[in-house]
Coordinates of C-alpha atoms in Angstrom, one line a residue:
M1 CA 33.2 53.0 -12.0
W2 CA 33.2 49.5 -10.3
R3 CA 30.6 47.0 -11.7
M4 CA 29.5 43.8 -10.3
G5 CA 26.7 42.2 -12.1
N6 CA 23.7 44.8 -12.5
V7 CA 25.0 47.1 -9.5
S8 CA 27.1 50.0 -10.3
S9 CA 28.8 52.7 -8.2
S10 CA 30.1 56.1 -8.9
I11 CA 33.1 57.1 -7.3
S12 CA 35.1 60.5 -7.6
L13 CA 38.8 60.8 -6.8
P14 CA 39.9 63.7 -4.5
A15 CA 42.0 66.6 -6.3
S16 CA 44.9 66.2 -3.8
C17 CA 45.6 62.7 -5.5
F18 CA 45.8 64.6 -8.8
S19 CA 48.2 67.2 -7.5
F20 CA 50.5 64.7 -5.6
F21 CA 51.1 62.5 -8.7
L22 CA 51.5 65.7 -10.9
S23 CA 54.2 67.3 -8.8
I24 CA 56.2 64.1 -9.1
T25 CA 56.2 64.5 -12.8
V26 CA 57.1 68.1 -12.8
N27 CA 60.2 67.6 -10.5
C28 CA 61.6 64.9 -12.6
T29 CA 61.1 66.9 -15.9
V30 CA 63.0 70.1 -14.2
T31 CA 65.9 68.1 -12.9
L32 CA 67.0 65.6 -15.5
D33 CA 67.8 66.4 -19.1
S34 CA 65.7 66.1 -22.1
C35 CA 65.9 62.2 -22.7
L36 CA 65.7 61.4 -19.2
S37 CA 62.6 63.7 -18.9
I38 CA 60.8 62.0 -21.3
T39 CA 61.6 58.6 -20.0
Y40 CA 60.4 59.7 -16.4
L41 CA 57.4 61.6 -17.9
H42 CA 56.2 58.3 -19.3
F43 CA 57.2 56.5 -16.1
G44 CA 55.2 58.9 -14.1
I45 CA 52.1 58.7 -16.4
N46 CA 52.1 55.0 -16.3
Y47 CA 52.4 55.2 -12.5
I48 CA 49.6 57.8 -12.2
N49 CA 47.3 55.5 -14.1
L50 CA 48.1 52.4 -11.8
A51 CA 47.4 54.4 -8.7
L52 CA 44.3 55.7 -10.1
Q53 CA 42.8 52.2 -10.8
S54 CA 44.2 50.8 -7.5
T55 CA 42.7 53.9 -5.7
T56 CA 39.5 53.6 -7.6
F57 CA 38.9 49.8 -6.8
I58 CA 39.8 50.5 -2.9
M59 CA 37.4 53.5 -2.6
S60 CA 34.4 51.6 -4.4
A61 CA 35.0 48.6 -1.9
V62 CA 35.0 50.9 1.2
Q63 CA 31.9 52.9 -0.2
V64 CA 29.9 49.6 -0.9
L65 CA 30.8 48.2 2.6
F66 CA 30.2 51.3 4.7
N67 CA 28.0 53.6 2.8
A68 CA 24.3 52.7 3.8
T69 CA 22.8 54.1 0.8
P70 CA 24.9 53.5 -2.3
N71 CA 24.1 54.5 -5.8
I72 CA 22.5 51.1 -7.0
S73 CA 20.9 50.9 -10.5
I74 CA 19.3 47.5 -11.4
A75 CA 18.8 46.6 -14.8
P76 CA 15.2 45.9 -15.8
E77 CA 14.2 42.1 -16.1
S78 CA 13.6 40.9 -19.6
K79 CA 10.2 39.9 -20.5
R80 CA 9.8 36.0 -20.6
R81 CA 9.9 34.8 -24.1
G82 CA 6.4 34.0 -25.4
S83 CA 4.6 35.5 -22.5
W84 CA 2.5 37.5 -25.0
V85 CA 1.1 34.3 -26.6
P86 CA -2.5 33.7 -25.4
I87 CA -3.2 30.6 -23.3
R88 CA -5.4 28.3 -25.3
R89 CA -7.7 26.2 -23.2
K90 CA -8.4 22.6 -24.0
S91 CA -12.0 21.7 -25.1
E92 CA -13.9 19.8 -22.5
C93 CA -14.6 16.0 -23.0
P94 CA -18.5 15.9 -24.3
L95 CA -18.6 12.3 -22.4
D96 CA -19.0 12.3 -18.7
V97 CA -19.9 9.5 -16.1
S98 CA -22.1 10.3 -12.9
I99 CA -23.0 8.0 -10.2
D100 CA -26.0 8.7 -8.2
R101 CA -25.2 9.5 -4.3
H102 CA -21.7 8.8 -4.9
F103 CA -18.7 10.5 -2.6
E104 CA -15.0 10.0 -2.7
A105 CA -15.0 7.7 0.2
K106 CA -18.0 5.6 -0.5
I107 CA -17.4 2.0 -0.5
Y108 CA -19.3 -0.6 -2.5
T109 CA -19.8 -4.3 -1.7
S110 CA -21.4 -7.5 -3.0
G111 CA -24.8 -6.8 -3.7
S112 CA -24.7 -3.0 -3.9
T113 CA -26.3 -1.4 -6.9
I114 CA -24.3 1.3 -8.8
T115 CA -26.8 3.4 -10.8
G116 CA -26.1 6.7 -12.7
S117 CA -26.0 8.2 -16.2
V118 CA -23.5 9.0 -19.0
S119 CA -23.9 12.4 -20.6
L120 CA -23.2 13.3 -24.1
S121 CA -22.7 17.1 -24.7
P122 CA -21.2 17.4 -28.3
Q123 CA -20.0 20.7 -29.4
T124 CA -20.4 20.1 -33.0
S125 CA -23.0 17.4 -34.5
I126 CA -21.5 13.9 -34.4
T127 CA -22.9 10.6 -35.6
V128 CA -22.7 7.5 -33.0
D129 CA -20.9 4.5 -34.8
A130 CA -20.7 2.5 -31.3
F131 CA -21.2 3.1 -27.6
E132 CA -21.2 0.9 -24.6
I133 CA -21.2 1.3 -20.8
V134 CA -19.4 -1.5 -18.9
F135 CA -18.6 -2.1 -15.3
T136 CA -14.9 -3.6 -15.0
G137 CA -12.5 -5.2 -12.3
T138 CA -8.9 -5.3 -13.3
S139 CA -5.7 -6.6 -11.6
S140 CA -2.3 -5.4 -12.6
T141 CA 1.3 -6.5 -11.4
I142 CA 4.7 -5.2 -12.0
V143 CA 7.6 -7.4 -11.0
Q144 CA 11.0 -5.5 -10.8
M145 CA 13.7 -8.0 -11.5
L146 CA 16.8 -5.9 -10.9
H147 CA 19.4 -8.5 -11.5
Q148 CA 17.9 -9.1 -15.0
G149 CA 17.4 -5.3 -15.7
S150 CA 13.7 -5.8 -16.7
T151 CA 10.3 -5.0 -15.4
P152 CA 7.6 -7.5 -16.6
K153 CA 4.1 -6.1 -16.5
S154 CA 0.9 -7.9 -16.3
S155 CA -2.9 -7.3 -16.1
H156 CA -5.8 -9.3 -15.9
K157 CA -9.6 -8.2 -16.5
F158 CA -11.5 -10.5 -14.4
L159 CA -14.8 -8.7 -14.3
L160 CA -16.7 -7.3 -17.4
L161 CA -20.5 -6.4 -17.4
K162 CA -21.9 -4.7 -20.3
M163 CA -25.0 -2.6 -19.7
P164 CA -27.5 -2.7 -22.6
I165 CA -28.3 0.7 -24.0
P166 CA -32.1 1.7 -24.5
E167 CA -33.3 2.6 -27.8
S168 CA -34.8 5.6 -26.3
A169 CA -31.6 7.0 -25.0
L170 CA -29.9 8.0 -28.4
P171 CA -31.7 9.3 -31.4
E172 CA -32.7 6.8 -34.0
N173 CA -30.7 8.2 -36.8
G174 CA -27.7 8.2 -34.4
V175 CA -26.8 11.8 -34.9
L176 CA -25.9 13.8 -31.7
E177 CA -26.6 17.6 -32.5
A178 CA -24.6 20.3 -31.1
G179 CA -25.8 22.2 -28.0
F180 CA -27.9 19.4 -26.9
T181 CA -27.1 17.0 -23.8
Y182 CA -28.1 13.3 -24.1
Q183 CA -28.5 11.0 -20.9
V184 CA -27.9 7.3 -21.0
P185 CA -28.6 5.5 -17.7
F186 CA -26.9 2.7 -16.4
S187 CA -27.3 0.2 -13.5
F188 CA -25.0 -2.5 -12.2
V189 CA -24.9 -4.9 -9.2
I190 CA -21.9 -6.1 -7.9
P191 CA -22.1 -9.9 -8.0
Y192 CA -20.8 -12.2 -5.3
Q193 CA -19.1 -14.5 -7.6
L194 CA -17.0 -14.2 -10.8
P195 CA -17.8 -15.9 -14.0
S196 CA -16.3 -19.1 -14.7
A197 CA -14.2 -17.8 -17.4
A198 CA -12.4 -15.5 -15.1
C199 CA -10.0 -18.6 -13.8
K200 CA -9.3 -21.7 -15.8
H201 CA -7.4 -23.5 -13.0
R202 CA -7.7 -27.2 -13.0
D203 CA -7.6 -27.6 -9.2
P204 CA -11.2 -27.0 -8.0
T205 CA -10.2 -25.7 -4.7
I206 CA -7.8 -23.0 -6.0
R207 CA -10.5 -22.2 -8.7
E208 CA -13.1 -21.9 -6.2
R209 CA -11.1 -19.4 -4.1
H210 CA -9.7 -17.4 -7.6
L211 CA -13.5 -17.0 -8.3
H212 CA -14.2 -14.8 -5.1
L213 CA -14.2 -11.1 -5.8
P214 CA -10.9 -9.3 -4.8
P215 CA -11.0 -6.1 -3.0
T216 CA -9.9 -2.8 -4.4
I217 CA -5.9 -2.4 -3.6
G218 CA -4.0 0.9 -4.2
S219 CA -6.9 3.5 -3.9
W220 CA -7.7 3.6 -0.2
E221 CA -7.3 7.0 1.7
H222 CA -4.9 5.0 4.1
D223 CA -2.2 2.5 3.7
D224 CA -3.6 -1.0 2.7
M225 CA -0.2 -2.5 3.3
A226 CA 0.4 -3.4 0.0
V227 CA 3.4 -2.7 -2.4
H228 CA 2.8 0.1 -4.8
T229 CA 3.7 -2.2 -7.7
I230 CA 0.2 -4.0 -7.7
N231 CA -3.3 -2.5 -8.2
I232 CA -7.1 -4.1 -8.2
N233 CA -9.3 -1.4 -9.7
Y234 CA -13.2 -1.3 -10.2
A235 CA -14.6 1.4 -12.5
V236 CA -17.7 2.3 -14.6
E237 CA -16.4 2.9 -18.2
A238 CA -18.2 4.6 -21.1
R239 CA -16.6 4.6 -24.5
G240 CA -17.8 5.1 -27.8
S241 CA -16.7 5.8 -31.6
F242 CA -18.2 8.6 -33.3
Q243 CA -18.0 10.5 -36.9
T244 CA -17.6 14.2 -37.2
G245 CA -19.2 16.3 -39.8
K246 CA -16.2 16.2 -41.9
G247 CA -16.1 12.5 -41.9
K248 CA -13.3 12.0 -39.5
S249 CA -13.5 9.3 -36.9
M250 CA -13.2 10.2 -33.1
T251 CA -13.0 8.0 -29.9
L252 CA -14.1 9.0 -26.7
E253 CA -13.9 7.3 -23.3
R254 CA -14.3 8.3 -19.8
T255 CA -13.7 6.1 -16.5
H256 CA -15.5 6.6 -13.0
P257 CA -13.4 4.5 -10.5
V258 CA -15.0 3.1 -7.5
K259 CA -14.0 1.2 -4.2
V260 CA -15.0 -2.2 -3.7
M261 CA -14.8 -4.3 -0.4
P262 CA -16.5 -7.5 -1.5
F263 CA -18.2 -10.0 0.8
V264 CA -15.9 -12.6 1.8
P265 CA -17.4 -15.3 3.9
E266 CA -15.5 -16.9 6.9
Q267 CA -13.3 -19.9 5.7
P268 CA -12.7 -23.3 7.6
P269 CA -9.3 -23.5 9.6
L270 CA -6.4 -24.0 7.3
H271 CA -4.9 -27.3 6.7
I272 CA -1.4 -26.9 7.9
V273 CA 1.2 -29.0 6.7
P274 CA 3.6 -30.5 9.0
G275 CA 7.1 -28.8 9.5
N276 CA 5.4 -25.5 7.7
P277 CA 7.9 -22.9 8.7
R278 CA 5.2 -20.2 8.6
Y279 CA 3.4 -21.1 11.9
I280 CA 4.3 -22.0 15.3
L281 CA 1.3 -23.2 17.2
S282 CA 3.3 -24.7 20.1
Q283 CA 6.7 -23.9 21.7
E284 CA 8.7 -25.1 24.6
K285 CA 11.0 -23.3 26.9
T286 CA 13.3 -24.1 29.8
I287 CA 12.7 -21.9 32.9
R288 CA 15.6 -20.6 35.1
K289 CA 15.6 -18.1 37.9
D290 CA 18.8 -16.4 36.1
I291 CA 21.5 -17.6 33.7
L292 CA 23.8 -19.1 36.2
S293 CA 21.0 -20.7 38.2
S294 CA 19.5 -24.3 37.8
K295 CA 16.6 -25.2 35.9
L296 CA 13.3 -24.4 37.4
G297 CA 11.2 -26.5 35.0
F298 CA 9.9 -26.7 31.4
I299 CA 7.0 -24.8 30.1
R300 CA 4.9 -25.2 27.0
A301 CA 2.6 -22.7 25.4
S302 CA 0.2 -23.9 22.8
T303 CA -2.8 -22.5 21.0
G304 CA -5.1 -23.3 18.1
Q305 CA -6.1 -21.1 15.0
P306 CA -8.0 -17.9 16.1
D307 CA -11.5 -17.5 14.6
S308 CA -11.6 -15.2 11.6
V309 CA -11.7 -11.6 12.3
I310 CA -14.7 -9.9 10.6
I311 CA -14.7 -6.4 9.4
T312 CA -17.3 -4.2 8.4
S313 CA -17.7 -3.4 4.7
D314 CA -18.6 0.3 5.1
K315 CA -16.5 1.5 7.7
L316 CA -13.7 -1.3 7.5
Q317 CA -13.4 -1.6 11.5
P318 CA -12.0 -4.9 12.3
A319 CA -13.4 -6.9 15.3
D320 CA -11.3 -8.0 18.3
C321 CA -9.4 -11.2 18.1
S322 CA -9.7 -13.5 21.2
L323 CA -7.4 -16.2 22.0
N324 CA -7.0 -19.0 24.6
I325 CA -3.4 -19.9 25.5
D326 CA -3.0 -23.4 27.0
L327 CA 0.1 -23.3 29.6
E328 CA 1.9 -26.7 30.7
F329 CA 4.6 -26.6 33.3
W330 CA 6.8 -29.4 34.4
P331 CA 8.8 -28.4 37.5
N332 CA 12.3 -29.5 38.2
G333 CA 11.6 -30.6 41.9
K334 CA 9.1 -28.8 44.1
K335 CA 9.3 -25.5 42.2
E336 CA 6.2 -23.2 41.6
P337 CA 5.1 -22.4 38.4
P338 CA 6.1 -19.0 37.0
E339 CA 3.7 -16.1 36.1
I340 CA 3.0 -15.7 32.5
Y341 CA 1.6 -12.8 30.7
A342 CA 1.1 -11.7 26.9
K343 CA 3.6 -9.2 26.3
S344 CA 3.1 -8.0 22.8
A345 CA 1.2 -8.6 19.5
A346 CA 1.7 -8.0 15.9
I347 CA 0.0 -8.6 12.6
K348 CA 2.1 -9.4 9.7
A349 CA 0.3 -8.9 6.1
S350 CA 1.9 -10.9 3.5
T351 CA 1.1 -9.9 -0.3
Y352 CA 2.0 -12.3 -3.2
Y353 CA 2.0 -11.1 -6.7
S354 CA 3.2 -12.5 -10.1
T355 CA 2.9 -11.4 -13.5
G356 CA 1.5 -15.1 -14.2
H357 CA -1.0 -17.4 -13.1
M358 CA -0.3 -18.5 -9.3
S359 CA -1.2 -22.1 -9.3
F360 CA -0.9 -22.6 -5.2
L361 CA -2.4 -21.0 -2.2
P362 CA 0.5 -19.3 -0.6
D363 CA -0.8 -19.6 2.9
Q364 CA -1.2 -23.4 2.7
H365 CA 1.3 -24.7 0.2
N366 CA 4.9 -24.3 -0.3
F367 CA 6.3 -22.8 -3.3
P368 CA 6.5 -24.9 -6.4
S369 CA 10.2 -25.9 -7.4
V370 CA 9.5 -24.8 -11.0
M371 CA 7.7 -21.5 -11.6
P372 CA 7.4 -20.4 -15.3
N373 CA 6.8 -16.6 -13.8
P374 CA 8.5 -15.4 -10.8
I375 CA 6.5 -14.8 -7.5
L376 CA 7.3 -12.3 -5.3
S377 CA 6.0 -11.4 -1.7
F378 CA 5.9 -8.0 0.2
V379 CA 5.4 -8.5 3.9
L380 CA 4.5 -5.6 6.4
D381 CA 4.2 -5.9 10.1
E382 CA 1.9 -3.5 12.3
D383 CA 1.7 -3.5 16.0
A384 CA -1.5 -4.8 17.8
T385 CA -2.6 -3.9 21.2
V386 CA -2.9 -7.0 23.4
S387 CA -4.6 -7.2 26.8
S388 CA -5.4 -10.1 29.4
S389 CA -8.7 -10.3 31.4
S390 CA -7.2 -12.4 34.1
K391 CA -3.9 -14.1 35.3
P392 CA -3.5 -17.7 34.7
A393 CA -4.6 -19.9 37.4
W394 CA -2.3 -22.9 37.6
V395 CA -4.0 -26.3 38.5
Q396 CA -1.9 -29.2 39.6
T397 CA -2.6 -32.4 37.8
S398 CA -1.4 -35.7 37.5
S399 CA 1.2 -36.4 34.6
S400 CA 0.2 -38.5 31.5
P401 CA 2.8 -40.5 29.5
T402 CA 2.2 -38.6 26.6
P403 CA 1.0 -35.1 27.1
S404 CA -0.2 -33.0 24.4
P405 CA -1.8 -29.2 24.3
S406 CA -5.6 -28.9 24.2
V407 CA -7.0 -27.6 20.9
S408 CA -9.4 -24.8 20.7
R409 CA -12.7 -25.0 18.8
R410 CA -11.1 -23.9 15.7
G411 CA -7.8 -26.1 15.9
S412 CA -5.6 -27.1 13.2
E413 CA -6.8 -29.6 10.9
N414 CA -3.4 -31.3 11.4
P415 CA -3.3 -32.5 15.0
D416 CA 0.3 -33.3 15.0
I417 CA 1.2 -29.6 14.7
G418 CA 1.1 -28.9 18.5
T419 CA 3.0 -32.1 19.4
E420 CA 6.1 -31.7 17.4
P421 CA 8.6 -29.8 19.3
S422 CA 11.6 -31.3 17.6
R423 CA 12.4 -28.5 15.5
I424 CA 12.2 -26.0 18.6
T425 CA 13.9 -28.0 21.3
S426 CA 17.8 -27.5 21.4
R427 CA 20.3 -30.0 21.9
R428 CA 20.9 -29.5 25.7
G429 CA 16.9 -29.6 25.9
S430 CA 16.6 -33.2 25.0
K431 CA 16.1 -33.9 28.8
T432 CA 12.7 -32.1 28.5
S433 CA 10.8 -35.3 27.3
D434 CA 12.2 -37.4 29.9
I435 CA 10.7 -34.9 32.6
M436 CA 7.7 -34.7 30.9
R437 CA 7.0 -38.6 30.8
S438 CA 8.2 -38.8 34.5
E439 CA 5.6 -38.8 37.2
A440 CA 6.5 -35.5 38.6
P441 CA 3.7 -33.2 39.2
R442 CA 2.4 -31.1 36.3
Y443 CA 0.6 -27.8 36.3
T444 CA -1.7 -26.7 33.8
A445 CA -3.4 -23.2 33.2
T446 CA -5.0 -21.1 30.6
L447 CA -4.3 -17.6 29.6
P448 CA -7.1 -15.7 28.0
I449 CA -6.0 -12.9 25.9
S450 CA -7.6 -10.2 23.5
I451 CA -5.9 -8.5 20.6
T452 CA -7.2 -5.3 19.1
L453 CA -6.1 -4.9 15.3
P454 CA -5.0 -1.6 13.8
S455 CA -8.0 0.9 13.0
P456 CA -9.0 1.8 9.5
D457 CA -7.6 5.3 10.3
N458 CA -4.1 4.0 10.6
K459 CA -4.1 0.8 8.3
I460 CA -6.6 -0.9 6.1
L461 CA -7.0 -4.5 6.6
L462 CA -7.9 -6.1 3.5
P463 CA -9.7 -9.7 3.4
T464 CA -7.9 -12.7 3.0
F465 CA -8.2 -13.5 -0.7
H466 CA -6.5 -15.4 -3.4
S467 CA -6.6 -14.5 -7.1
C468 CA -5.0 -15.2 -10.1
L469 CA -2.3 -12.7 -9.8
I470 CA -2.6 -11.5 -6.3
S471 CA -3.0 -13.0 -2.9
R472 CA -3.2 -11.5 0.7
T473 CA -2.7 -13.6 3.8
Y474 CA -2.0 -12.9 7.5
V475 CA -0.3 -14.1 10.4
L476 CA -0.5 -13.2 14.1
E477 CA 2.6 -13.2 16.3
V478 CA 1.9 -13.4 20.0
V479 CA 4.8 -13.0 22.4
L480 CA 4.5 -14.3 25.9
A481 CA 7.0 -13.6 28.8
S482 CA 7.6 -14.6 32.3
R483 CA 7.6 -11.8 34.7
A484 CA 10.2 -13.4 37.1
H485 CA 12.6 -15.1 34.8
G486 CA 12.6 -13.3 31.5
S487 CA 12.0 -16.2 29.2
S488 CA 9.6 -15.4 26.0
F489 CA 7.6 -17.5 23.7
T490 CA 6.6 -16.5 20.5
L491 CA 3.7 -18.0 18.5
R492 CA 3.0 -17.4 14.9
L493 CA -0.7 -18.2 14.2
P494 CA -2.6 -18.0 10.8
L495 CA -5.3 -15.5 11.0
Q496 CA -7.9 -15.1 8.6
I497 CA -9.9 -11.9 7.8
A498 CA -13.4 -11.9 6.5
V499 CA -15.9 -9.1 5.3
E500 CA -19.5 -9.1 6.5
G501 CA -22.3 -8.1 4.2
Q502 CA -24.7 -5.1 4.5
G503 CA -27.9 -5.7 6.2
E504 CA -29.3 -9.2 5.6
T505 CA -26.7 -9.8 2.8
G506 CA -25.2 -13.4 2.8
V507 CA -24.6 -16.2 0.5
N508 CA -28.0 -16.7 -0.3
H509 CA -28.9 -13.1 -0.6
V510 CA -25.9 -11.8 -2.7
P511 CA -26.4 -12.0 -6.6
T512 CA -24.2 -14.5 -8.3
Y513 CA -23.5 -14.8 -12.2
E514 CA -25.8 -17.8 -12.2
Q515 CA -28.7 -15.6 -10.9
V516 CA -27.8 -12.5 -13.3
Q517 CA -27.7 -14.7 -16.4
A518 CA -30.6 -16.8 -15.7
N519 CA -32.6 -13.9 -14.0
Q520 CA -33.5 -16.0 -11.1
D521 CA -34.9 -14.6 -7.9
L522 CA -33.8 -11.0 -8.9
F523 CA -35.7 -10.8 -12.0
D524 CA -37.4 -7.3 -11.2
T525 CA -34.1 -5.8 -9.7
L526 CA -31.2 -6.8 -11.9
P527 CA -30.6 -5.7 -15.6
T528 CA -29.7 -8.1 -18.1
Y529 CA -25.9 -8.4 -18.6
N530 CA -23.7 -9.4 -21.4
I531 CA -20.5 -11.1 -20.1
G532 CA -17.5 -11.0 -22.4
Y533 CA -13.8 -11.4 -22.3

């Protein structure tokens, strides 16, 4: 018998094998004397046992390998331990939050009304000690410091609206009887501006930006281009403390999250500090026919800040971005200007976050030299589609002593940013200014381009915003190239993304905290809020 695991094979040894080994033993016994006969008898028996074991193993292996239907017996599987124990279902929470006409992908914005009810269905009679319904906005960050071996966490509840409970919603004695369902209605209006207590920064400019509602982060169906260690959540929360019939305290809490894309108005152009390494609004290049040929001339590409990109609050679809690239060409001799086209474009989303209060605007200011809390940035690039409606038409003009690129209607507030090629021009390109200041003919042209940003089916573009813990900014990178000569230019432009309101919603129509508290203009539509921190 040969065993392997739970598989057993029965093997029968042929009778000829026993006859063979028995004859050997008999012959040894007859030929030798009695002493030797006993010795050879033991030897023969041991030899037979060894041969039987070897033959049994060989025959078992042959039968397992070549027999299509061996005798196999599988041991029955033992029952799982504790499989007879009945499963005990958890009792359902008697507290539930329901929002009217809500669905998973629904997006709320500033001025949106969130109505619904909280149902209480106790299984046993309980007494209400305290009960409240609130609408909250909370931001949370985790800063992973690998070199320190710690992960600091921080959270900030920047919005808290309390809904007053109608006296008729609950029994006067406060006892909720078993088997009955009690409905408590609620109604919230998402404001345009946070209360003044949400940010205590001393700089009025920074404080004003921090008092705008931030968008939801981390809960969208598609990638919002943010790191997973930060979140901004909005939710309707219902919580209460109760007493059971046996005098035991019981606390119940239920949360219903919602997605918020707040109304973000278009901001004025950024004030770009000279030498800001984030942006390149103008760049110069030396044009050659090939690597070994002489210079054909110098070309400058410049532009101003593009208009803000507007996205819809319901479909999150961004509008196209339009740019006019101003081109200037200084030929070396009687050379013709090259053909310039828009090669590619990309949008860079930068998310800044910290566990402490950020005391600067990352897209306008440099990082402070001393920071009580570390500030990290997460940058993600996404390609955009670039197209040009027409080719640039070069026009020959007379050279001016100090040429400067034209500025678009949203040009930088710093006029020197486009006329500072010192950090771009190389040492060998020092003759550029001499040629520009000479009386040689100069050509100018304008290259209009249109850029289509990623759709919400691929990436969610959040608006440009700044809050106490989290900020989001954008840079639009445009690459220009020459068809014949292969030279390329890279412009890095600040891009602001705003969110339009629904319908006629605007700054004058969206409720603010001042209007809610004073019941001005919206007395009939807004409930009374209690704001607490």
